[in-house]
Amino acid sequence: MPLLEVKNLKTYFDTSSGEYKAVDGAGFELDYGEALGLVGESGCGKTTCALSIAKLLPKEGRVAGGEILMEGIDILKLSDDEIRAKRWKEVSIIFQGAMNALNPVMMVGDQIAEAIVLHEKVRREEALRRAGDLFELVEMPRKRIVNYPHEFSGGMKQRAMIAMALACNPKIVIGDEPTTALDVMVQAQILNLLEKLRHELNMGLILITHDLSILGETCDKIAVMYGGKVVETGTVKDIFEHTAHPYTERLISCFPNISKGKVIPEGIKGTPPNMFDPPAGCSFHPRCHMAKEVCRYMEPDAEKISEKHLSACHFFREVMNGE
Amino acid sequence: MHWSLRKKRILKFLFAVRKNKMALTGAVVLAAFILIAIFGPVFMPFSTLDFGEVEDILNPPSPKHLLGTDDMGRDVLANLISGARISLMIGGVATAISMGIGTLIGIVSGYFGKAVDNALMRFTDFFLVIPWLPLMMVLAAILGTSLWNIIFVIGITGWAGTARVVRSQTLSVKERQYVERAISVGAGSGHIMARHILPNVFPLVFANTVLVAAVAIVSETTLSFLGLGDPTTASWGMMLHYAFESGSTSAGAYWYYLPPGICVVLVVLSFTLLGYAFDEIMNPKLRKR
C-alpha cells in the first residue's frame, strides 16, 4: 500500500464570481522515503493540492471530489478534530516564505516546542530539549533555540521551519517552495538537507516548485500540473528524457541548457487557463503548438507509457518521437 | 540563559528611557511620588488623625506645619502624603481592571470577527460615546461610596479606547503568516490569542496603560471632589472636596487647596509624558532620526 494516494482530487473555491476550479482532477502516488516534485506555472493548483492533503484550505475552499488515501485511510472523511490531531504527526508543511512564518516576538525554539507540546503530552523543558535535537538535525547549533527570528539569516529561518515540520516525526512532509526566497548557495544547502533527511527518516517528501531544475536533483518522481490537472507524471528520467506531453516539453525548454550553447528560452505563449471557465477538451490546447481538432472537444485520458509514466495527451507518441 | 537575554532587553529599554527627556522627567517625578506613597507616612511627625486645638484651624504654613493646617486642625502635609498612597493605589488598580477588560475585548473581538466583533464593538461604542463623567457619577451613586466601588467604577468605564486600539492591531496581527502556521500546527483559538497575538499587541497595551492611568487618577479626583469618594479615605480628591466645602478658597487658605491640586497635576503629567515617550520608544516610526 502506498503511503499517500491522491485520486481524481477536485478542490474548488466558492468566490463571489463563481466557482474557481483550482484543482480539477489531480492524482498521484507517494511511497515511503520517496520524493515527489509538483511543478507547474503559478496558479496551476500546486499549493491548493498540498493544502488539500494537509486539510488546511481556507474557508472558501472545499474538496468537491476525489480521494486522499493516507496509508489506506481516506482523510477527507475524518472530522476536523481527528485531522487536527493527525496533522503534523502524519503530514506537515514547510511553509512558503519562512521569513514571515515565524512569530517575531517569540524565541524560535519556543515556536518549535509549541508544535511538540500541542501534539504530545510533554512539558516545555522536554519540548525545548527536543527542539534543540531538531536544530542539530537540521545542522544548526542547539544553543540558537533561544534566539528570536530577526537574529537568524534567511537560510537559518528556513532550516528552523524544516525543524518545525519534523517536530512530530511526520510520515509526509510537504515543502511548498521551500527555497524560493533564498540565494542559490543556500538553496542548494537546503535541498541537500531535505534529501538527506528524507532518506534518514524514511519519510515521503512532496516538493512544490516552479523550478524544474531543482526537481531533477532532489526528486524520484515528478508530477507536472497544468490547469488543476496532473498532465504528466513519471520518474525524473521519464520526464526529462522521454517527455510525453507538449506542456512538459515547453516547460523544460524554458530553462536554458548549458550544453546547448546560446539559446534564448522561448517561454510558453499565452496565459494559464481561466479556471472559472476552463477550456473544453484538453485545457492546454489554446497554447499547444500540436493541438488538433480532437483536442478542442475531447479531454485526453492519462495513458500509461510505462509502469510509472503517465501522460494525458492525445499525441503523446508524437511528442516522444520528437515530431 | 533566557533570563540574561531578557535582562539585556530590559536594560536596553531603560537606556532608551534615559535618553528620552520626556520619559526621564515623567519617570523621575512618578518614582518620587511612589516612594512618598510607600515610605512617606513613616517620616511624618503628625498622623492624619491628629486634630489640633481650635487655634490650629486653617493655619498658614509654619515651621511646625510645613504646609499649614486644614479646617479641622490637621496637618496638610500629612494628609497630602497619605493621599498619595490612596490616589496612586486607586489609579493603579483601576487601570489594571481597565486594561484587562480592554485587552480581552479587543483581542477576542478582533480575532473572531464577524458577529462577535460586531456585538463587542457596539458594546464598546456605547462606553466610548456615553459621557463618562455622568456615567461614573450615576454608577458611584448607585453602588455607594466605598474605596473599592470607586476603583470598580473607574475600571469599567475606562477600557473602551484600549479595546478599540487593541482590536485594530489584532486585526492586522491575526492575518500574519505565523498565525496561519500556528493554526496548521494545531493550535486552538485560546492558544493563538494568548501566545501569538497578545505578545504582539503588548507594546500597544503597555503604552496605553500609562495614559489610562493618568485618566484614572483624574477620574478619582473628580469623583471625590464631587463628593462621591469614600469619605473615610484621604485621597487628594477628598482633600480638594473638603477644602472647597470649608470655603478655604474664599478664605484665601491656598495652602489647603493648592498642594493636592498640584500633586494631581504632577502625577497626571508624569504619566502622560511617560505614555508619549513609550509610544515614541516602541514605535520606530515616531522616532527622531
Coordinates of C-alpha atoms in Angstrom, one line a residue:
Chain A
M1 CA 0.0 0.0 0.0
P2 CA 1.4 3.4 -0.9
L3 CA 2.0 6.0 1.8
L4 CA -0.2 8.5 0.0
E5 CA -2.5 8.1 -2.9
V6 CA -4.4 11.1 -4.3
K7 CA -7.1 10.1 -6.7
N8 CA -9.0 12.5 -9.0
L9 CA -8.8 15.3 -6.4
K10 CA -11.1 18.2 -7.1
T11 CA -10.8 21.3 -4.9
Y12 CA -13.0 24.3 -5.7
F13 CA -13.2 27.8 -4.3
D14 CA -16.5 29.4 -3.8
T15 CA -16.0 33.1 -4.8
S16 CA -18.3 35.9 -5.5
S17 CA -17.7 35.5 -9.2
G18 CA -18.5 31.8 -9.2
E19 CA -16.7 28.5 -8.6
Y20 CA -13.0 28.6 -9.1
K21 CA -11.7 25.1 -10.0
A22 CA -8.2 25.4 -8.6
V23 CA -7.6 21.6 -8.7
D24 CA -9.8 19.7 -11.1
G25 CA -9.0 16.0 -11.1
A26 CA -5.4 15.6 -10.0
G27 CA -3.9 12.3 -9.0
F28 CA -0.5 10.9 -7.9
E29 CA 1.1 8.5 -5.5
L30 CA 3.9 8.7 -3.0
D31 CA 5.8 6.0 -1.2
Y32 CA 7.8 5.9 2.0
G33 CA 11.1 7.6 1.6
E34 CA 10.2 8.8 -1.9
A35 CA 10.3 12.4 -3.1
L36 CA 7.7 13.7 -5.5
G37 CA 8.0 17.0 -7.2
L38 CA 4.9 19.0 -8.2
V39 CA 5.7 21.5 -10.9
G40 CA 3.7 23.9 -13.0
E41 CA 3.2 27.6 -13.6
S42 CA 1.8 29.9 -11.0
G43 CA -1.9 29.2 -10.4
C44 CA -1.9 25.7 -11.7
G45 CA -3.1 24.3 -8.4
K46 CA 0.1 23.0 -6.8
T47 CA -0.3 24.7 -3.5
T48 CA -4.0 24.1 -3.4
C49 CA -3.3 20.4 -3.9
A50 CA -0.9 20.4 -0.9
L51 CA -3.3 22.3 1.3
S52 CA -6.0 19.8 0.4
I53 CA -3.7 17.0 1.6
A54 CA -3.0 18.7 4.8
K55 CA -6.6 19.8 5.1
L56 CA -5.6 23.4 5.5
L57 CA -7.7 25.0 2.9
P58 CA -9.1 28.5 3.6
K59 CA -12.8 28.5 4.4
E60 CA -13.8 29.4 0.9
G61 CA -12.2 26.2 -0.4
R62 CA -13.7 22.8 -0.4
V63 CA -12.8 19.4 -1.7
A64 CA -15.5 18.7 -4.2
G65 CA -14.5 15.2 -5.2
G66 CA -11.9 12.5 -5.2
E67 CA -10.0 10.6 -2.5
I68 CA -6.9 11.3 -0.5
L69 CA -5.8 7.9 0.9
M70 CA -3.1 8.1 3.6
E71 CA -2.0 4.5 4.3
G72 CA -5.3 3.4 3.0
I73 CA -7.4 5.8 5.1
D74 CA -9.4 8.5 3.3
I75 CA -8.5 11.6 5.2
L76 CA -11.3 13.5 3.6
K77 CA -13.8 11.5 5.7
L78 CA -12.1 12.4 9.0
S79 CA -13.6 15.0 11.3
D80 CA -11.8 18.3 12.0
D81 CA -10.7 17.2 15.4
E82 CA -9.2 14.0 14.1
I83 CA -7.4 15.9 11.4
R84 CA -6.0 18.4 13.9
A85 CA -4.6 15.6 16.0
K86 CA -3.2 13.8 12.9
R87 CA -1.8 16.8 11.1
W88 CA 1.8 17.4 11.9
K89 CA 2.2 13.9 13.2
E90 CA 1.3 12.5 9.8
V91 CA 1.6 15.4 7.4
S92 CA 3.5 18.6 8.0
I93 CA 4.2 21.6 5.8
I94 CA 7.3 23.6 5.3
F95 CA 5.8 26.9 4.6
Q96 CA 6.3 29.2 1.7
G97 CA 8.3 32.2 2.8
A98 CA 9.9 31.2 6.1
M99 CA 10.6 34.9 6.7
N100 CA 7.0 35.5 7.7
A101 CA 6.1 32.2 9.2
L102 CA 7.9 32.8 12.5
N103 CA 6.5 35.0 15.2
P104 CA 8.9 37.9 15.6
V105 CA 8.3 38.2 19.4
M106 CA 8.8 34.5 20.3
M107 CA 12.0 32.6 20.6
V108 CA 12.5 30.3 17.7
G109 CA 13.0 27.3 20.0
D110 CA 9.7 28.1 21.7
Q111 CA 7.9 28.0 18.4
I112 CA 9.2 24.6 17.6
A113 CA 8.4 23.4 21.1
E114 CA 4.9 24.7 20.6
A115 CA 4.3 22.2 17.8
I116 CA 5.5 19.4 20.1
V117 CA 3.6 20.5 23.1
L118 CA 0.4 20.8 21.1
H119 CA 0.6 17.2 20.0
E120 CA 2.2 15.3 22.7
K121 CA 1.8 15.5 26.4
V122 CA 5.2 16.8 27.3
R123 CA 6.5 19.6 29.4
R124 CA 8.0 22.8 27.9
E125 CA 11.5 21.8 29.1
E126 CA 11.3 18.4 27.4
A127 CA 9.9 20.0 24.2
L128 CA 12.7 22.6 24.2
R129 CA 15.3 19.9 24.6
R130 CA 13.8 18.1 21.6
A131 CA 13.7 21.4 19.7
G132 CA 17.5 21.5 20.3
D133 CA 17.8 18.0 18.9
L134 CA 15.9 19.1 15.8
F135 CA 18.2 22.1 15.5
E136 CA 21.1 19.7 15.4
L137 CA 19.3 17.5 12.9
V138 CA 19.0 20.5 10.5
E139 CA 22.6 21.3 11.2
M140 CA 22.3 24.4 13.4
P141 CA 23.9 24.8 16.8
R142 CA 21.5 23.9 19.5
K143 CA 22.2 27.0 21.6
R144 CA 20.5 29.1 18.9
I145 CA 17.0 28.0 20.1
V146 CA 16.9 31.0 22.4
N147 CA 17.3 33.5 19.6
Y148 CA 14.5 35.5 18.0
P149 CA 13.7 35.3 14.3
H150 CA 15.4 38.6 13.5
E151 CA 18.6 37.2 14.7
F152 CA 18.5 34.5 12.0
S153 CA 19.5 34.7 8.4
G154 CA 17.1 33.6 5.7
G155 CA 18.7 30.2 5.3
M156 CA 18.6 29.7 9.1
K157 CA 14.9 30.6 9.2
Q158 CA 14.2 28.1 6.5
R159 CA 16.2 25.4 8.5
A160 CA 14.1 26.3 11.6
M161 CA 10.9 25.8 9.5
I162 CA 12.2 22.4 8.4
A163 CA 13.0 21.6 12.0
M164 CA 9.4 22.6 12.9
A165 CA 8.0 20.4 10.1
L166 CA 9.9 17.4 11.5
A167 CA 9.0 18.1 15.1
C168 CA 6.4 15.3 15.4
N169 CA 8.1 12.8 13.1
P170 CA 5.6 13.1 10.3
K171 CA 5.4 10.5 7.6
I172 CA 4.8 13.1 4.9
V173 CA 6.5 16.5 4.6
I174 CA 5.2 19.0 2.1
G175 CA 7.7 21.6 1.1
D176 CA 5.8 24.5 -0.5
E177 CA 8.5 26.3 -2.5
P178 CA 10.9 25.9 0.4
T179 CA 13.8 27.6 -1.3
T180 CA 12.1 30.4 -3.3
A181 CA 13.4 33.4 -1.4
L182 CA 16.9 32.1 -0.9
D183 CA 20.1 32.6 -2.9
V184 CA 21.3 29.7 -5.0
M185 CA 24.0 28.6 -2.5
V186 CA 21.6 28.4 0.4
Q187 CA 19.1 26.9 -1.9
A188 CA 21.4 24.0 -2.6
Q189 CA 22.2 23.5 1.1
I190 CA 18.6 23.3 2.0
L191 CA 17.8 20.9 -0.8
N192 CA 20.7 18.7 0.2
L193 CA 19.5 18.8 3.7
L194 CA 15.9 17.7 2.7
E195 CA 17.4 15.0 0.5
K196 CA 19.5 13.7 3.4
L197 CA 16.6 13.8 6.0
R198 CA 14.2 12.1 3.7
H199 CA 16.5 9.1 3.4
E200 CA 17.4 9.1 7.1
L201 CA 13.9 9.4 8.4
N202 CA 12.3 7.4 5.6
M203 CA 9.6 10.0 5.0
G204 CA 7.6 10.9 2.0
L205 CA 8.5 14.3 0.6
I206 CA 6.4 16.4 -1.7
L207 CA 8.3 19.4 -3.2
I208 CA 6.3 22.1 -4.7
T209 CA 8.1 24.4 -7.0
H210 CA 8.1 26.0 -10.4
D211 CA 11.8 25.4 -10.9
L212 CA 12.2 22.1 -12.8
S213 CA 16.0 22.2 -12.4
I214 CA 15.6 21.7 -8.6
L215 CA 13.5 18.6 -9.0
G216 CA 15.9 16.8 -11.3
E217 CA 18.4 16.6 -8.4
T218 CA 16.2 16.0 -5.4
C219 CA 13.2 14.0 -6.5
D220 CA 12.4 10.5 -7.6
K221 CA 9.2 11.3 -9.3
I222 CA 7.7 14.4 -10.9
A223 CA 4.1 15.3 -11.5
V224 CA 3.6 18.2 -13.9
M225 CA 0.4 20.1 -13.3
Y226 CA -1.5 22.3 -15.7
G227 CA -4.9 23.8 -15.2
G228 CA -5.6 21.9 -12.0
K229 CA -4.7 18.5 -13.5
V230 CA -1.7 16.4 -13.5
V231 CA -0.8 16.2 -17.2
E232 CA 2.2 14.1 -16.9
T233 CA 3.8 12.0 -14.2
G234 CA 6.8 9.7 -14.1
T235 CA 10.3 9.3 -12.8
V236 CA 12.8 12.1 -13.2
K237 CA 14.3 10.2 -16.1
D238 CA 10.9 9.7 -17.8
I239 CA 10.1 13.4 -17.5
F240 CA 13.4 14.7 -18.7
E241 CA 14.4 12.1 -21.2
H242 CA 11.2 10.6 -22.5
T243 CA 9.0 13.7 -22.3
A244 CA 5.5 12.7 -23.3
H245 CA 3.5 15.9 -23.0
P246 CA 3.9 19.1 -25.0
Y247 CA 3.5 21.2 -21.9
T248 CA 6.3 19.4 -20.1
E249 CA 8.4 19.8 -23.2
R250 CA 7.8 23.5 -23.3
L251 CA 8.4 23.8 -19.5
I252 CA 11.8 22.1 -19.9
S253 CA 12.7 24.3 -22.8
C254 CA 12.1 27.4 -20.6
F255 CA 15.3 26.5 -18.7
P256 CA 18.5 27.4 -20.5
N257 CA 20.7 24.4 -21.1
I258 CA 24.4 24.8 -20.6
S259 CA 25.4 22.2 -23.1
K260 CA 23.2 23.6 -25.9
G261 CA 25.0 26.9 -26.5
K262 CA 23.5 30.3 -26.5
V263 CA 19.7 29.9 -26.9
I264 CA 17.2 32.4 -25.6
P265 CA 14.4 30.4 -23.8
E266 CA 11.2 30.7 -25.7
G267 CA 8.7 30.6 -22.9
I268 CA 5.2 29.4 -23.5
K269 CA 2.9 31.8 -25.3
G270 CA -0.5 32.7 -23.8
T271 CA -1.6 32.6 -20.2
P272 CA -2.7 29.7 -17.9
P273 CA -6.4 28.9 -18.3
N274 CA -9.1 30.8 -16.5
M275 CA -10.2 28.3 -14.0
F276 CA -13.6 29.9 -13.6
D277 CA -14.3 28.6 -17.0
P278 CA -11.7 26.2 -18.2
P279 CA -11.5 25.5 -21.9
A280 CA -13.3 22.4 -23.2
G281 CA -11.3 19.3 -24.2
C282 CA -7.6 19.4 -23.2
S283 CA -7.1 22.5 -21.1
F284 CA -3.7 23.2 -22.7
H285 CA -5.0 23.2 -26.3
P286 CA -5.2 27.0 -26.7
R287 CA -1.4 27.3 -26.1
C288 CA -0.3 24.0 -27.6
H289 CA 1.6 24.0 -30.9
M290 CA 0.5 20.5 -31.6
A291 CA -3.2 21.0 -31.0
K292 CA -5.6 19.4 -33.5
E293 CA -9.3 19.4 -33.8
V294 CA -9.8 16.5 -31.4
C295 CA -8.0 18.5 -28.6
R296 CA -10.8 21.1 -28.6
Y297 CA -13.6 18.8 -27.6
M298 CA -12.2 15.6 -26.1
E299 CA -10.4 15.6 -22.9
P300 CA -7.4 13.2 -23.1
D301 CA -7.2 10.3 -20.6
A302 CA -4.0 9.6 -18.8
E303 CA -2.3 7.0 -20.9
K304 CA 0.2 4.6 -19.5
I305 CA 3.5 4.7 -21.2
S306 CA 5.4 2.5 -18.7
E307 CA 4.7 1.3 -15.2
K308 CA 5.2 4.8 -13.6
H309 CA 5.0 7.1 -16.6
L310 CA 1.6 8.5 -17.5
S311 CA 0.7 11.3 -19.9
A312 CA -2.6 13.0 -20.6
C313 CA -2.1 13.9 -24.2
H314 CA -3.8 12.6 -27.4
F315 CA -0.5 12.8 -29.2
F316 CA 2.0 11.6 -26.6
R317 CA 3.6 9.2 -29.1
E318 CA 4.3 12.1 -31.5
V319 CA 5.8 14.1 -28.6
M320 CA 8.0 11.2 -27.6
N321 CA 9.2 10.8 -31.2
G322 CA 10.1 14.5 -31.3
E323 CA 7.7 15.5 -34.0
Chain B
M1 CA 20.1 31.7 29.5
H2 CA 16.7 33.1 28.8
W3 CA 16.9 35.4 31.7
S4 CA 20.1 37.0 30.6
L5 CA 18.6 37.8 27.2
R6 CA 15.5 39.3 28.8
K7 CA 17.7 41.3 31.1
K8 CA 19.6 42.7 28.2
R9 CA 16.4 43.8 26.5
I10 CA 15.1 45.4 29.7
L11 CA 18.4 47.3 30.1
K12 CA 18.2 48.4 26.5
F13 CA 14.7 49.7 27.1
L14 CA 15.7 51.5 30.3
F15 CA 18.6 53.1 28.4
A16 CA 16.1 54.3 25.8
V17 CA 14.0 55.8 28.6
R18 CA 17.1 57.6 30.0
K19 CA 18.0 59.2 26.7
N20 CA 14.4 60.4 26.2
K21 CA 14.0 63.7 28.2
M22 CA 10.2 63.4 28.3
A23 CA 10.4 59.8 29.6
L24 CA 13.1 60.7 32.1
T25 CA 11.1 63.6 33.6
G26 CA 8.0 61.5 33.8
A27 CA 9.8 58.6 35.4
V28 CA 11.6 60.7 38.0
V29 CA 8.5 62.6 39.1
L30 CA 6.5 59.4 39.2
A31 CA 9.2 57.5 41.1
A32 CA 9.3 60.3 43.7
F33 CA 5.6 60.1 44.2
I34 CA 5.7 56.3 44.5
L35 CA 8.4 56.5 47.1
I36 CA 6.5 59.1 49.0
A37 CA 3.4 56.9 48.9
I38 CA 5.3 53.9 50.2
F39 CA 7.7 55.4 52.8
G40 CA 6.3 58.9 53.4
P41 CA 4.0 58.1 56.3
V42 CA 6.9 56.6 58.3
F43 CA 8.6 60.0 58.5
M44 CA 5.6 62.1 59.3
P45 CA 5.6 63.9 62.6
F46 CA 1.8 64.0 62.5
S47 CA -0.9 61.5 61.9
T48 CA -3.9 62.3 59.7
L49 CA -6.0 61.9 62.8
D50 CA -4.0 64.5 64.8
F51 CA -6.8 67.0 65.3
G52 CA -5.3 70.1 66.7
E53 CA -6.7 72.7 69.1
V54 CA -9.1 75.4 68.0
E55 CA -6.2 77.8 67.3
D56 CA -4.7 75.2 64.9
I57 CA -7.6 75.5 62.4
L58 CA -6.6 76.8 58.9
N59 CA -3.1 78.0 60.0
P60 CA -0.8 79.1 57.2
P61 CA 2.5 77.3 56.6
S62 CA 4.8 77.5 59.6
P63 CA 7.9 75.6 60.7
K64 CA 5.7 73.3 62.8
H65 CA 3.2 72.6 60.0
L66 CA 5.2 73.0 56.8
L67 CA 2.0 73.2 54.6
G68 CA -0.2 74.7 57.3
T69 CA -3.3 73.0 58.7
D70 CA -6.8 72.3 57.4
D71 CA -10.2 73.3 58.7
M72 CA -10.1 70.5 61.3
G73 CA -6.7 71.5 62.5
R74 CA -4.9 68.6 60.8
D75 CA -1.5 68.9 59.2
V76 CA -2.0 69.3 55.4
L77 CA 1.4 67.7 54.6
A78 CA 0.4 64.5 56.5
N79 CA -2.9 64.4 54.6
L80 CA -1.1 65.0 51.3
I81 CA 1.3 62.2 51.9
S82 CA -1.3 59.6 52.9
G83 CA -3.4 60.8 50.0
A84 CA -0.6 59.9 47.6
R85 CA -0.9 56.3 48.7
I86 CA -4.6 56.2 48.1
S87 CA -4.7 58.1 44.9
L88 CA -1.9 56.0 43.3
M89 CA -3.5 52.8 44.6
I90 CA -6.9 53.7 43.1
G91 CA -5.2 54.8 39.9
G92 CA -3.2 51.6 39.7
V93 CA -5.9 49.1 40.4
A94 CA -8.5 50.8 38.3
T95 CA -6.0 50.9 35.4
A96 CA -5.3 47.2 35.7
I97 CA -9.0 46.5 35.5
S98 CA -9.4 48.8 32.5
M99 CA -6.5 47.3 30.7
G100 CA -7.6 43.8 31.4
I101 CA -11.1 44.4 30.1
G102 CA -9.9 46.4 27.1
T103 CA -7.2 44.0 26.0
L104 CA -9.5 41.0 26.4
I105 CA -12.4 42.6 24.5
G106 CA -10.1 44.0 21.8
I107 CA -8.3 40.7 21.1
V108 CA -11.4 38.5 21.2
S109 CA -13.3 40.9 19.0
G110 CA -10.5 41.3 16.5
Y111 CA -9.7 37.6 16.4
F112 CA -13.1 36.1 16.0
G113 CA -14.5 38.9 13.8
K114 CA -18.0 38.8 12.3
A115 CA -20.9 38.6 14.8
V116 CA -18.7 38.5 17.9
D117 CA -16.8 41.6 16.7
N118 CA -20.0 43.4 15.9
A119 CA -21.6 42.7 19.2
L120 CA -18.5 43.6 21.2
M121 CA -17.7 46.7 19.3
R122 CA -21.2 48.1 19.6
F123 CA -20.9 47.5 23.3
T124 CA -17.5 49.3 23.2
D125 CA -19.0 52.2 21.2
F126 CA -21.6 52.5 24.0
F127 CA -18.9 53.0 26.5
L128 CA -16.9 55.2 24.1
V129 CA -19.7 57.7 23.3
I130 CA -21.6 57.9 26.6
P131 CA -20.3 60.9 28.6
W132 CA -18.1 59.2 31.2
L133 CA -18.5 61.6 34.0
P134 CA -22.3 61.3 34.4
L135 CA -22.0 57.6 33.9
M136 CA -19.4 57.3 36.6
M137 CA -21.4 59.5 38.9
V138 CA -24.6 57.5 38.5
L139 CA -22.7 54.2 39.0
A140 CA -20.9 55.5 42.1
A141 CA -24.1 56.9 43.5
I142 CA -25.9 53.5 42.9
L143 CA -23.1 51.4 44.2
G144 CA -22.4 53.6 47.2
T145 CA -19.2 55.3 48.1
S146 CA -16.5 52.9 49.2
L147 CA -12.9 52.7 48.0
W148 CA -13.4 49.5 46.0
N149 CA -16.6 50.8 44.4
I150 CA -14.7 53.8 43.2
I151 CA -12.0 51.6 41.8
F152 CA -14.6 49.4 40.1
V153 CA -16.5 52.3 38.6
I154 CA -13.3 53.9 37.2
G155 CA -12.1 50.5 36.0
I156 CA -15.2 49.6 34.0
T157 CA -15.6 53.0 32.3
G158 CA -12.1 53.5 31.1
W159 CA -11.4 50.5 28.8
A160 CA -13.2 51.4 25.6
G161 CA -10.4 53.2 23.9
T162 CA -7.9 50.5 24.7
A163 CA -10.3 47.8 23.3
R164 CA -10.5 49.8 20.0
V165 CA -6.8 50.1 19.6
V166 CA -6.1 46.5 20.6
R167 CA -8.8 45.3 18.2
S168 CA -7.3 47.1 15.2
Q169 CA -3.9 45.8 15.9
T170 CA -5.3 42.3 16.4
L171 CA -7.0 42.5 13.0
S172 CA -3.6 43.1 11.5
V173 CA -1.7 40.5 13.5
K174 CA -4.1 37.7 13.0
E175 CA -3.6 37.8 9.3
R176 CA 0.2 37.3 9.6
Q177 CA 1.6 34.0 8.3
Y178 CA 2.8 32.9 11.7
V179 CA -0.7 32.8 13.0
E180 CA -1.7 30.7 10.0
R181 CA 1.3 28.5 10.7
A182 CA 0.3 28.1 14.4
I183 CA -3.2 27.1 13.3
S184 CA -1.8 24.5 11.0
V185 CA 0.4 23.2 13.7
G186 CA -2.8 22.5 15.6
A187 CA -3.1 25.5 18.0
G188 CA -6.6 26.4 19.2
S189 CA -8.0 29.9 19.4
G190 CA -7.2 30.4 23.0
H191 CA -3.6 29.4 22.5
I192 CA -3.2 31.7 19.5
M193 CA -4.7 34.7 21.3
A194 CA -2.6 34.2 24.4
R195 CA 0.7 33.2 22.8
H196 CA 0.8 34.8 19.4
I197 CA -1.5 37.8 19.4
L198 CA -1.1 39.1 23.0
P199 CA 2.7 39.4 22.8
N200 CA 2.4 41.2 19.5
V201 CA -0.2 43.8 20.7
F202 CA 1.5 44.2 24.1
P203 CA 3.7 47.2 23.3
L204 CA 0.5 49.0 22.4
V205 CA -1.2 47.9 25.6
F206 CA 1.8 49.0 27.6
A207 CA 1.9 52.5 26.1
N208 CA -1.9 52.8 26.6
T209 CA -1.7 51.7 30.2
V210 CA 0.2 54.7 31.2
L211 CA -2.2 57.0 29.5
V212 CA -5.2 55.3 31.0
A213 CA -3.6 55.5 34.5
A214 CA -3.5 59.3 34.1
V215 CA -7.2 59.3 33.2
A216 CA -7.9 57.0 36.2
I217 CA -6.3 59.4 38.6
V218 CA -8.1 62.4 37.2
S219 CA -11.4 60.4 37.4
E220 CA -10.7 59.5 41.0
T221 CA -10.0 63.2 41.9
T222 CA -13.1 64.3 40.0
L223 CA -15.4 61.8 41.7
S224 CA -14.1 62.5 45.1
F225 CA -14.2 66.3 44.6
L226 CA -17.9 65.9 43.7
G227 CA -18.5 64.1 46.9
L228 CA -18.7 60.6 45.5
G229 CA -15.5 59.4 47.0
D230 CA -15.0 57.3 50.1
P231 CA -15.4 59.7 53.0
T232 CA -13.2 57.6 55.2
T233 CA -10.1 57.8 53.0
A234 CA -8.0 60.9 52.5
S235 CA -7.3 60.9 48.8
W236 CA -6.2 64.1 47.0
G237 CA -9.7 64.4 45.6
M238 CA -11.3 64.2 49.0
M239 CA -8.8 66.9 50.2
L240 CA -9.9 69.2 47.4
H241 CA -13.5 68.3 48.3
Y242 CA -13.2 69.3 51.9
A243 CA -11.1 72.3 51.1
F244 CA -13.8 73.5 48.8
E245 CA -16.6 72.7 51.2
S246 CA -14.9 74.5 54.1
G247 CA -14.6 77.6 52.0
S248 CA -10.9 77.7 52.0
T249 CA -10.8 79.2 48.6
S250 CA -12.7 82.3 49.7
A251 CA -10.8 82.3 53.0
G252 CA -7.6 82.5 51.0
A253 CA -6.2 79.3 52.5
Y254 CA -4.2 78.5 49.5
W255 CA -2.0 76.0 51.5
Y256 CA -5.1 73.8 51.8
Y257 CA -6.3 73.5 48.2
L258 CA -3.2 74.1 46.2
P259 CA -0.9 71.2 47.3
P260 CA -3.4 68.4 46.4
G261 CA -4.2 70.1 43.1
I262 CA -0.5 70.4 42.2
C263 CA 0.1 66.8 43.2
V264 CA -2.7 65.6 40.9
V265 CA -1.4 67.7 38.1
L266 CA 2.2 66.5 38.5
V267 CA 1.3 62.8 38.7
V268 CA -1.0 63.0 35.7
L269 CA 1.6 65.0 33.8
S270 CA 4.3 62.5 34.5
F271 CA 2.0 59.6 33.4
T272 CA 1.2 61.4 30.2
L273 CA 4.8 62.2 29.5
L274 CA 5.8 58.6 30.0
G275 CA 2.9 57.4 27.8
Y276 CA 4.0 59.6 24.9
A277 CA 7.6 58.7 25.4
F278 CA 6.9 54.9 25.5
D279 CA 4.9 55.3 22.3
E280 CA 7.9 57.0 20.8
I281 CA 10.4 54.4 22.0
M282 CA 8.3 51.4 21.0
N283 CA 7.1 52.8 17.7
P284 CA 10.1 53.4 15.5
K285 CA 8.1 55.5 13.1
L286 CA 7.8 58.2 15.6
R287 CA 11.4 58.2 16.5
K288 CA 13.5 61.2 15.6
R289 CA 16.4 60.4 13.3

